[in-house]
PDB file of C-alpha atoms in Angstrom:
ATOM      1  CA  MET A   1     -41.104  41.252  11.274  1.00 48.00           C
ATOM      2  CA  ARG A   2     -38.373  38.868  10.274  1.00 56.00           C
ATOM      3  CA  PRO A   3     -40.643  35.909   9.426  1.00 54.00           C
ATOM      4  CA  ARG A   4     -42.940  38.201   7.463  1.00 56.00           C
ATOM      5  CA  PHE A   5     -39.967  39.651   5.573  1.00 50.00           C
ATOM      6  CA  LEU A   6     -38.620  36.222   4.744  1.00 50.00           C
ATOM      7  CA  ALA A   7     -42.025  35.160   3.487  1.00 49.00           C
ATOM      8  CA  LEU A   8     -42.258  38.242   1.270  1.00 50.00           C
ATOM      9  CA  PHE A   9     -38.758  37.761  -0.081  1.00 48.00           C
ATOM     10  CA  THR A  10     -39.460  34.094  -0.813  1.00 50.00           C
ATOM     11  CA  VAL A  11     -42.617  34.995  -2.725  1.00 44.00           C
ATOM     12  CA  LEU A  12     -40.699  37.548  -4.802  1.00 47.00           C
ATOM     13  CA  CYS A  13     -38.006  35.009  -5.645  1.00 48.00           C
ATOM     14  CA  LEU A  14     -40.579  32.396  -6.619  1.00 47.00           C
ATOM     15  CA  CYS A  15     -42.372  34.914  -8.805  1.00 47.00           C
ATOM     16  CA  ALA A  16     -39.097  35.780 -10.499  1.00 46.00           C
ATOM     17  CA  LEU A  17     -38.369  32.137 -11.112  1.00 45.00           C
ATOM     18  CA  GLY A  18     -41.883  31.642 -12.409  1.00 46.00           C
ATOM     19  CA  ALA A  19     -41.519  34.526 -14.823  1.00 47.00           C
ATOM     20  CA  GLY A  20     -38.174  33.027 -15.751  1.00 49.00           C
ATOM     21  CA  VAL A  21     -36.834  33.626 -19.190  1.00 47.00           C
ATOM     22  CA  SER A  22     -38.446  33.941 -22.567  1.00 54.00           C
ATOM     23  CA  ASP A  23     -37.892  31.061 -24.962  1.00 62.00           C
ATOM     24  CA  ALA A  24     -36.588  32.562 -28.182  1.00 71.00           C
ATOM     25  CA  ALA A  25     -38.151  31.540 -31.476  1.00 83.00           C
ATOM     26  CA  PRO A  26     -36.310  28.755 -33.336  1.00 91.00           C
ATOM     27  CA  ILE A  27     -33.971  29.812 -36.131  1.00 98.00           C
ATOM     28  CA  ILE A  28     -33.949  27.827 -39.397  1.00 98.00           C
ATOM     29  CA  TYR A  29     -31.715  28.258 -42.436  1.00 99.00           C
ATOM     30  CA  SER A  30     -32.758  26.295 -45.524  1.00 98.00           C
ATOM     31  CA  PHE A  31     -30.511  28.309 -47.887  1.00 99.00           C
ATOM     32  CA  GLU A  32     -33.339  29.125 -50.289  1.00 98.00           C
ATOM     33  CA  ALA A  33     -33.918  32.213 -52.450  1.00 98.00           C
ATOM     34  CA  PRO A  34     -34.322  35.120 -52.131  1.00 97.00           C
ATOM     35  CA  GLY A  35     -32.158  35.113 -49.007  1.00 97.00           C
ATOM     36  CA  PHE A  36     -29.575  32.855 -50.632  1.00 99.00           C
ATOM     37  CA  LEU A  37     -29.042  32.997 -54.389  1.00 98.00           C
ATOM     38  CA  LEU A  38     -27.883  30.066 -56.501  1.00 98.00           C
ATOM     39  CA  GLY A  39     -24.143  30.316 -57.134  1.00 98.00           C
ATOM     40  CA  GLN A  40     -23.416  32.705 -54.252  1.00 98.00           C
ATOM     41  CA  THR A  41     -20.146  31.895 -52.503  1.00 99.00           C
ATOM     42  CA  THR A  42     -18.735  32.559 -49.091  1.00 99.00           C
ATOM     43  CA  PRO A  43     -18.294  34.899 -47.395  1.00 99.00           C
ATOM     44  CA  LEU A  44     -22.031  35.127 -46.741  1.00 99.00           C
ATOM     45  CA  LEU A  45     -22.182  37.837 -44.106  1.00 98.00           C
ATOM     46  CA  ASN A  46     -24.903  38.778 -41.610  1.00 98.00           C
ATOM     47  CA  LYS A  47     -27.574  36.595 -43.197  1.00 99.00           C
ATOM     48  CA  PRO A  48     -30.976  36.483 -41.465  1.00 98.00           C
ATOM     49  CA  PRO A  49     -32.806  33.134 -41.346  1.00 98.00           C
ATOM     50  CA  ASP A  50     -34.715  32.362 -44.541  1.00 97.00           C
ATOM     51  CA  ALA A  51     -37.091  29.667 -43.232  1.00 97.00           C
ATOM     52  CA  ALA A  52     -37.988  30.660 -39.657  1.00 96.00           C
ATOM     53  CA  GLY A  53     -36.903  33.176 -37.061  1.00 96.00           C
ATOM     54  CA  PRO A  54     -36.665  36.943 -36.624  1.00 96.00           C
ATOM     55  CA  PRO A  55     -34.659  39.028 -39.112  1.00 96.00           C
ATOM     56  CA  THR A  56     -32.730  40.540 -36.209  1.00 96.00           C
ATOM     57  CA  PHE A  57     -30.852  37.242 -35.824  1.00 98.00           C
ATOM     58  CA  THR A  58     -27.968  36.915 -38.276  1.00 98.00           C
ATOM     59  CA  THR A  59     -25.310  34.353 -39.150  1.00 99.00           C
ATOM     60  CA  SER A  60     -22.124  34.830 -41.153  1.00 99.00           C
ATOM     61  CA  PHE A  61     -20.835  31.838 -43.142  1.00 99.00           C
ATOM     62  CA  THR A  62     -17.114  32.079 -43.884  1.00 99.00           C
ATOM     63  CA  ASP A  63     -14.083  30.002 -44.835  1.00 98.00           C
ATOM     64  CA  ALA A  64     -10.841  31.351 -43.376  1.00 96.00           C
ATOM     65  CA  VAL A  65      -8.662  29.095 -45.560  1.00 97.00           C
ATOM     66  CA  ASP A  66     -10.437  29.338 -48.931  1.00 97.00           C
ATOM     67  CA  PRO A  67     -12.600  32.486 -48.711  1.00 98.00           C
ATOM     68  CA  ASN A  68     -14.832  31.516 -51.672  1.00 98.00           C
ATOM     69  CA  GLY A  69     -14.736  27.792 -50.964  1.00 98.00           C
ATOM     70  CA  TYR A  70     -18.441  27.247 -50.222  1.00 99.00           C
ATOM     71  CA  GLN A  71     -21.334  28.051 -52.530  1.00 98.00           C
ATOM     72  CA  ILE A  72     -25.102  27.804 -52.774  1.00 99.00           C
ATOM     73  CA  THR A  73     -26.061  24.853 -54.987  1.00 98.00           C
ATOM     74  CA  ASN A  74     -29.204  22.993 -56.024  1.00 97.00           C
ATOM     75  CA  ILE A  75     -27.476  19.702 -56.861  1.00 92.00           C
ATOM     76  CA  PRO A  76     -28.653  17.164 -54.245  1.00 85.00           C
ATOM     77  CA  GLU A  77     -25.495  15.344 -53.222  1.00 89.00           C
ATOM     78  CA  ASN A  78     -27.672  13.410 -50.768  1.00 90.00           C
ATOM     79  CA  GLY A  79     -31.417  12.960 -50.281  1.00 90.00           C
ATOM     80  CA  LEU A  80     -31.257  14.905 -47.016  1.00 93.00           C
ATOM     81  CA  MET A  81     -30.441  18.019 -49.040  1.00 95.00           C
ATOM     82  CA  VAL A  82     -33.723  19.585 -50.180  1.00 94.00           C
ATOM     83  CA  GLY A  83     -33.773  22.413 -52.717  1.00 97.00           C
ATOM     84  CA  GLN A  84     -30.728  24.621 -52.251  1.00 98.00           C
ATOM     85  CA  SER A  85     -27.892  23.862 -49.832  1.00 98.00           C
ATOM     86  CA  LEU A  86     -24.445  25.160 -48.884  1.00 99.00           C
ATOM     87  CA  PHE A  87     -21.776  23.026 -50.554  1.00 98.00           C
ATOM     88  CA  ALA A  88     -17.981  22.821 -50.777  1.00 98.00           C
ATOM     89  CA  PRO A  89     -17.491  21.680 -54.403  1.00 95.00           C
ATOM     90  CA  ILE A  90     -13.701  21.472 -54.176  1.00 95.00           C
ATOM     91  CA  VAL A  91     -12.316  22.593 -50.819  1.00 96.00           C
ATOM     92  CA  THR A  92     -12.148  20.582 -47.602  1.00 97.00           C
ATOM     93  CA  SER A  93     -11.471  23.477 -45.225  1.00 98.00           C
ATOM     94  CA  PRO A  94     -13.749  24.219 -42.241  1.00 98.00           C
ATOM     95  CA  LEU A  95     -16.915  26.264 -42.607  1.00 99.00           C
ATOM     96  CA  THR A  96     -17.161  28.882 -39.858  1.00 99.00           C
ATOM     97  CA  LEU A  97     -20.519  30.073 -38.536  1.00 99.00           C
ATOM     98  CA  THR A  98     -20.682  33.288 -36.516  1.00 99.00           C
ATOM     99  CA  PHE A  99     -23.921  34.314 -34.780  1.00 99.00           C
ATOM    100  CA  ASN A 100     -24.815  37.807 -33.592  1.00 98.00           C
ATOM    101  CA  THR A 101     -26.766  36.250 -30.711  1.00 97.00           C
ATOM    102  CA  PRO A 102     -25.558  33.407 -28.453  1.00 98.00           C
ATOM    103  CA  VAL A 103     -27.152  30.007 -29.089  1.00 98.00           C
ATOM    104  CA  THR A 104     -27.422  26.835 -27.012  1.00 98.00           C
ATOM    105  CA  GLN A 105     -28.522  24.333 -29.661  1.00 98.00           C
ATOM    106  CA  LEU A 106     -27.459  23.544 -33.218  1.00 99.00           C
ATOM    107  CA  SER A 107     -28.628  20.827 -35.580  1.00 98.00           C
ATOM    108  CA  VAL A 108     -27.914  20.399 -39.279  1.00 98.00           C
ATOM    109  CA  ASP A 109     -28.480  17.866 -42.048  1.00 98.00           C
ATOM    110  CA  PHE A 110     -25.244  17.050 -43.850  1.00 97.00           C
ATOM    111  CA  ALA A 111     -23.653  15.042 -46.612  1.00 96.00           C
ATOM    112  CA  ILE A 112     -19.940  14.251 -46.869  1.00 95.00           C
ATOM    113  CA  ASP A 113     -17.960  12.975 -49.834  1.00 94.00           C
ATOM    114  CA  ILE A 114     -17.244   9.331 -48.972  1.00 89.00           C
ATOM    115  CA  PRO A 115     -16.655   7.077 -52.033  1.00 79.00           C
ATOM    116  CA  ASN A 116     -18.540   3.802 -52.361  1.00 74.00           C
ATOM    117  CA  GLY A 117     -16.951   1.005 -50.382  1.00 78.00           C
ATOM    118  CA  PHE A 118     -15.274   3.338 -47.903  1.00 85.00           C
ATOM    119  CA  PRO A 119     -16.168   3.150 -44.191  1.00 89.00           C
ATOM    120  CA  PRO A 120     -18.425   5.882 -42.789  1.00 91.00           C
ATOM    121  CA  GLY A 121     -16.856   9.267 -42.224  1.00 94.00           C
ATOM    122  CA  PHE A 122     -18.032  11.959 -39.829  1.00 97.00           C
ATOM    123  CA  LEU A 123     -18.989  15.618 -39.582  1.00 98.00           C
ATOM    124  CA  GLN A 124     -17.166  17.474 -36.828  1.00 98.00           C
ATOM    125  CA  LEU A 125     -18.703  20.437 -35.013  1.00 99.00           C
ATOM    126  CA  MET A 126     -16.361  22.548 -32.902  1.00 99.00           C
ATOM    127  CA  THR A 127     -17.602  25.293 -30.558  1.00 99.00           C
ATOM    128  CA  PRO A 128     -16.167  27.022 -27.473  1.00 98.00           C
ATOM    129  CA  SER A 129     -18.734  24.982 -25.510  1.00 98.00           C
ATOM    130  CA  GLY A 130     -17.778  21.558 -26.840  1.00 98.00           C
ATOM    131  CA  THR A 131     -17.041  19.343 -29.847  1.00 98.00           C
ATOM    132  CA  VAL A 132     -19.186  16.672 -31.512  1.00 97.00           C
ATOM    133  CA  ASP A 133     -18.261  14.082 -34.164  1.00 97.00           C
ATOM    134  CA  GLN A 134     -21.361  12.786 -35.954  1.00 97.00           C
ATOM    135  CA  PRO A 135     -20.772   9.632 -38.059  1.00 95.00           C
ATOM    136  CA  SER A 136     -22.234   9.506 -41.552  1.00 93.00           C
ATOM    137  CA  SER A 137     -24.100   6.607 -43.108  1.00 89.00           C
ATOM    138  CA  ASN A 138     -25.715   5.583 -46.377  1.00 82.00           C
ATOM    139  CA  VAL A 139     -28.950   7.326 -45.363  1.00 78.00           C
ATOM    140  CA  GLY A 140     -30.509   9.499 -48.056  1.00 68.00           C
ATOM    141  CA  GLY A 141     -28.689   8.039 -51.057  1.00 66.00           C
ATOM    142  CA  GLY A 142     -27.138  10.566 -53.413  1.00 62.00           C
ATOM    143  CA  ASN A 143     -24.088  11.076 -55.592  1.00 66.00           C
ATOM    144  CA  GLY A 144     -21.551   9.167 -53.524  1.00 76.00           C
ATOM    145  CA  PHE A 145     -22.167  11.356 -50.482  1.00 91.00           C
ATOM    146  CA  GLN A 146     -23.053   9.712 -47.191  1.00 92.00           C
ATOM    147  CA  GLY A 147     -25.470  11.654 -44.998  1.00 93.00           C
ATOM    148  CA  GLY A 148     -26.579  12.272 -41.456  1.00 95.00           C
ATOM    149  CA  THR A 149     -27.958  14.763 -38.955  1.00 97.00           C
ATOM    150  CA  LEU A 150     -25.810  16.354 -36.265  1.00 98.00           C
ATOM    151  CA  ASP A 151     -27.404  17.594 -33.026  1.00 98.00           C
ATOM    152  CA  PHE A 152     -25.640  19.574 -30.313  1.00 99.00           C
ATOM    153  CA  ILE A 153     -27.156  21.041 -27.128  1.00 98.00           C
ATOM    154  CA  THR A 154     -25.252  22.812 -24.370  1.00 98.00           C
ATOM    155  CA  ALA A 155     -25.926  24.870 -21.257  1.00 97.00           C
ATOM    156  CA  SER A 156     -23.070  27.213 -22.223  1.00 97.00           C
ATOM    157  CA  PRO A 157     -24.151  29.635 -24.982  1.00 98.00           C
ATOM    158  CA  PHE A 158     -21.775  30.149 -27.902  1.00 99.00           C
ATOM    159  CA  THR A 159     -21.529  32.563 -30.836  1.00 99.00           C
ATOM    160  CA  THR A 160     -19.176  30.732 -33.189  1.00 99.00           C
ATOM    161  CA  ALA A 161     -18.884  27.210 -34.579  1.00 99.00           C
ATOM    162  CA  THR A 162     -17.006  25.342 -37.298  1.00 99.00           C
ATOM    163  CA  LEU A 163     -18.126  22.390 -39.417  1.00 99.00           C
ATOM    164  CA  GLN A 164     -15.762  20.064 -41.267  1.00 98.00           C
ATOM    165  CA  GLY A 165     -16.059  16.610 -42.838  1.00 98.00           C
ATOM    166  CA  PHE A 166     -13.567  13.772 -42.367  1.00 97.00           C
ATOM    167  CA  PHE A 167     -12.859  10.274 -43.611  1.00 95.00           C
ATOM    168  CA  ALA A 168     -12.934   7.618 -40.885  1.00 89.00           C
ATOM    169  CA  PRO A 169      -9.111   7.228 -40.768  1.00 82.00           C
ATOM    170  CA  GLY A 170      -8.648  11.001 -40.779  1.00 84.00           C
ATOM    171  CA  GLY A 171      -8.172  13.513 -43.552  1.00 94.00           C
ATOM    172  CA  ALA A 172     -10.708  16.174 -44.475  1.00 97.00           C
ATOM    173  CA  THR A 173     -13.316  15.818 -47.211  1.00 96.00           C
ATOM    174  CA  GLN A 174     -16.035  17.933 -48.841  1.00 97.00           C
ATOM    175  CA  ILE A 175     -19.341  18.631 -47.115  1.00 97.00           C
ATOM    176  CA  ASP A 176     -22.820  19.797 -48.035  1.00 97.00           C
ATOM    177  CA  ILE A 177     -25.217  21.187 -45.385  1.00 98.00           C
ATOM    178  CA  ASP A 178     -28.910  22.044 -45.239  1.00 98.00           C
ATOM    179  CA  ASN A 179     -31.678  22.700 -42.707  1.00 98.00           C
ATOM    180  CA  LEU A 180     -29.532  24.457 -40.121  1.00 99.00           C
ATOM    181  CA  ASN A 181     -31.563  24.812 -36.905  1.00 99.00           C
ATOM    182  CA  LEU A 182     -30.474  27.033 -34.026  1.00 99.00           C
ATOM    183  CA  THR A 183     -31.934  27.872 -30.628  1.00 98.00           C
ATOM    184  CA  PRO A 184     -30.918  31.253 -29.169  1.00 98.00           C
ATOM    185  CA  ALA A 185     -29.969  31.365 -25.509  1.00 96.00           C
ATOM    186  CA  PRO A 186     -32.923  32.265 -23.243  1.00 91.00           C
ATOM    187  CA  VAL A 187     -33.209  35.946 -22.366  1.00 79.00           C
ATOM    188  CA  ALA A 188     -34.432  37.234 -19.006  1.00 68.00           C
ATOM    189  CA  GLU A 189     -37.797  38.953 -19.332  1.00 61.00           C
ATOM    190  CA  PRO A 190     -38.144  42.573 -18.100  1.00 60.00           C
ATOM    191  CA  SER A 191     -40.698  41.445 -15.507  1.00 51.00           C
ATOM    192  CA  THR A 192     -38.181  38.998 -14.084  1.00 46.00           C
ATOM    193  CA  LEU A 193     -35.515  41.666 -13.768  1.00 46.00           C
ATOM    194  CA  GLY A 194     -38.041  43.997 -12.156  1.00 51.00           C
ATOM    195  CA  LEU A 195     -39.064  41.429  -9.558  1.00 48.00           C
ATOM    196  CA  LEU A 196     -35.468  40.647  -8.724  1.00 48.00           C
ATOM    197  CA  GLY A 197     -34.719  44.346  -8.405  1.00 51.00           C
ATOM    198  CA  LEU A 198     -37.702  44.804  -6.093  1.00 51.00           C
ATOM    199  CA  GLY A 199     -36.580  41.893  -3.963  1.00 52.00           C
ATOM    200  CA  LEU A 200     -33.080  43.330  -3.633  1.00 51.00           C
ATOM    201  CA  ALA A 201     -34.511  46.747  -2.762  1.00 54.00           C
ATOM    202  CA  VAL A 202     -36.688  45.213  -0.044  1.00 51.00           C
ATOM    203  CA  LEU A 203     -33.700  43.329   1.324  1.00 52.00           C
ATOM    204  CA  ALA A 204     -31.550  46.474   1.362  1.00 54.00           C
ATOM    205  CA  GLY A 205     -34.289  48.462   3.123  1.00 56.00           C
ATOM    206  CA  TRP A 206     -34.776  45.755   5.731  1.00 46.00           C
ATOM    207  CA  ARG A 207     -31.057  45.626   6.473  1.00 57.00           C
ATOM    208  CA  ARG A 208     -30.881  49.424   6.829  1.00 61.00           C
ATOM    209  CA  LYS A 209     -33.820  49.352   9.200  1.00 56.00           C
ATOM    210  CA  ARG A 210     -32.110  46.766  11.387  1.00 57.00           C
ATOM    211  CA  ARG A 211     -29.004  48.953  11.630  1.00 60.00           C
ATOM    212  CA  MET A 212     -30.903  52.087  12.734  1.00 57.00           C
ATOM    213  CA  PRO A 213     -30.447  52.890  16.451  1.00 60.00           C
ATOM    214  CA  PRO A 214     -33.635  52.878  18.512  1.00 58.00           C
ATOM    215  CA  ALA A 215     -35.341  56.239  18.978  1.00 57.00           C
ATOM    216  CA  ILE A 216     -34.646  57.956  22.312  1.00 56.00           C
TER     217      ILE A 216
END
């Protein structure tokens, strides 16, 4: 019986792995109306994605230092900004993003206020799962704002992140962001959980059977 049991248990495990997890739909924020209105300022709380993704996913955009420091604008500080974007017209404090669902990937187009003739600056992303500094460049043109695209992927899901722009030598500067893309952490499908539960039940039953004394 033991070889047959092991074969059955192996099949169940392989089926569970095959069922795996469901890949969540990509989340995209383009900061367009009607989800985001021109002139709105932070805090922008529990906002569903306006370009792609389910309305059950929400993100809060806040500034802990200057609560109203970021606002929705339609002034393209850089060619990477299309239509409306989320801009810090004066402040240089970090923008905090809080997700109601853990994510494993974040990418965003950005522009940072770097005067002509200055060396490239960088956009810094900080999460509990890691930190990334993405250098800016003259890509996109614009009103004295260098641009770039930051990409971050991790195996450790996170629910909060901060974005802040810096000059190359240090010192914070204004930022503008658009086209925020997020990938929610994979979620185990019900069929997977059921198969794993069945496998554990079979294992428990087999172990109990082995412990039973022989009939007299």
